[in-house]
């Protein structure tokens, strides 16, 4: 059966020019040079075994092939041993990867011959686990050589799988500093540009080692590319260095680390000449909000990250309190922890109950807070002391509690799981590609003029015509 082809997405293989530049010394250097940039290989472990797979991967990498550990949409060639085409296709389906026309499914004999030849050999019927009929293609080029394609990367994070396995930290850390600095300076355009760039690089299954690697990647403007180039050459960016040493950046970073302090307050304190928290805390003329007071009081606890174990412990307390009022409520940890993060700056929970009335929903959070306040009071009375730092056996942790009507739980869950960049792009995609409006409560189809119902996150993705992404693939 002829498979559909999109000639625009095809890139031909063949030896490429060697990379023009050496990498900066502080970069994590890959053990082997990649000679064949257009091929991204994945070796199937099924029926091959871990040891042989590891051996073949190492050997292929030594020969200049790019071999990935993880399966992703960026893989162009899957190499299998003792597997039939249908077995590989079936396996791919389970992995939620589409066997698109751009993906080659090959027998290990192709890899072995290619390694022997020192370059990718032509793929023939004996190598291909799935027959392709290229003679049907209108493009004469395609009839000669089987195409090797690199899948197009979407400009939307909701069409990319982004796990926590970021191979481009060196670039994304730099972009995030620059984005934050633009945020502090209220330059939204550049802030967003660097955040988008960081997000797209986080989704790549390979480390960028030359400017050639950036070709075809969306969201990389000239300003961004300059930073990438400098990091490739020098191992660091002079602009990032300057920002990290900038007084305004350092002050804003410090001030916003206090819970309840945002850009407006930071700006005010900076203009008043403050540079340290101790001066601010002891100033008699400044007025603080209740949040800021708590932010200063528990500063040390709140700047230290929340661990997963701590988050789980908080979860037990939250459930206990919620169930005291709504015994049938569902309590789900959302935010970064749901996406698989090991640490967080807070713990987010979504609460919903099938039997609750509007009034129950309104009253739940005040009731929970009240319960905790009473408990705290009793503990203090019992132990006969106030919350002193000496012999402190507790830690202050930020908790975000969200209550939502049961019919809206899928929208709330999707909205509060994040990441922020993922959410931003999901909304942008809904608006621009589907003429729909999405928020944490609902999805509205502007063409049909109706609200689309959903019982699960999967249904919302389906309404939007998107492939489903698991929470851990939303770390954009
Ligand atoms: P972290 O705590 O580990 O640092 O990261 P996170 O869990 O991904 O970030 P978060 O700031 O706790 O936000 C979690 C999700 O909640 C994120 O997708 C954004 C979403 N969110 C809203 N509304 C609001 C809001 O008003 N404030 C905050 N902080 N987050 C919101 O949908
Ligand atoms: Ca969080
Ligand atoms: Ca939060």
mmCIF file with all atom_site columns, C-alpha atoms and ligand atoms in Angstrom, residues 334-337 339 341 344-348 398 400 416, ligand 2:
data_model
loop_
_atom_site.group_PDB
_atom_site.id
_atom_site.type_symbol
_atom_site.label_atom_id
_atom_site.label_alt_id
_atom_site.label_comp_id
_atom_site.label_asym_id
_atom_site.label_entity_id
_atom_site.label_seq_id
_atom_site.pdbx_PDB_ins_code
_atom_site.Cartn_x
_atom_site.Cartn_y
_atom_site.Cartn_z
_atom_site.occupancy
_atom_site.B_iso_or_equiv
_atom_site.pdbx_formal_charge
_atom_site.auth_seq_id
_atom_site.auth_comp_id
_atom_site.auth_asym_id
_atom_site.auth_atom_id
_atom_site.pdbx_PDB_model_num
ATOM   1  C  CA  . UNK A 1 334 ? -1.682 19.105 40.240 1.00 0.00 ? 334 UNK A CA  1
ATOM   2  C  CA  . UNK A 1 335 ? 1.094  21.525 39.156 1.00 0.00 ? 335 UNK A CA  1
ATOM   3  C  CA  . UNK A 1 336 ? 4.696  20.446 38.729 1.00 0.00 ? 336 UNK A CA  1
ATOM   4  C  CA  . UNK A 1 337 ? 4.431  17.364 40.953 1.00 0.00 ? 337 UNK A CA  1
ATOM   5  C  CA  . UNK A 1 339 ? 4.132  16.427 35.785 1.00 0.00 ? 339 UNK A CA  1
ATOM   6  C  CA  . UNK A 1 341 ? 8.897  17.074 39.037 1.00 0.00 ? 341 UNK A CA  1
ATOM   7  C  CA  . UNK A 1 344 ? 8.473  22.517 43.557 1.00 0.00 ? 344 UNK A CA  1
ATOM   8  C  CA  . UNK A 1 345 ? 8.038  26.003 44.951 1.00 0.00 ? 345 UNK A CA  1
ATOM   9  C  CA  . UNK A 1 346 ? 4.615  25.047 46.273 1.00 0.00 ? 346 UNK A CA  1
ATOM   10 C  CA  . UNK A 1 347 ? 2.107  22.179 46.212 1.00 0.00 ? 347 UNK A CA  1
ATOM   11 C  CA  . UNK A 1 348 ? -1.056 22.505 44.137 1.00 0.00 ? 348 UNK A CA  1
ATOM   12 C  CA  . UNK A 1 398 ? 2.995  27.093 50.234 1.00 0.00 ? 398 UNK A CA  1
ATOM   13 C  CA  . UNK A 1 400 ? -2.507 26.235 46.441 1.00 0.00 ? 400 UNK A CA  1
ATOM   14 C  CA  . UNK A 1 416 ? -3.721 23.636 36.900 1.00 0.00 ? 416 UNK A CA  1
HETATM 15 CA CA1 . LIG B 2 .   ? 3.368  24.283 41.905 1.00 0.00 ? 2   LIG B CA1 1
#
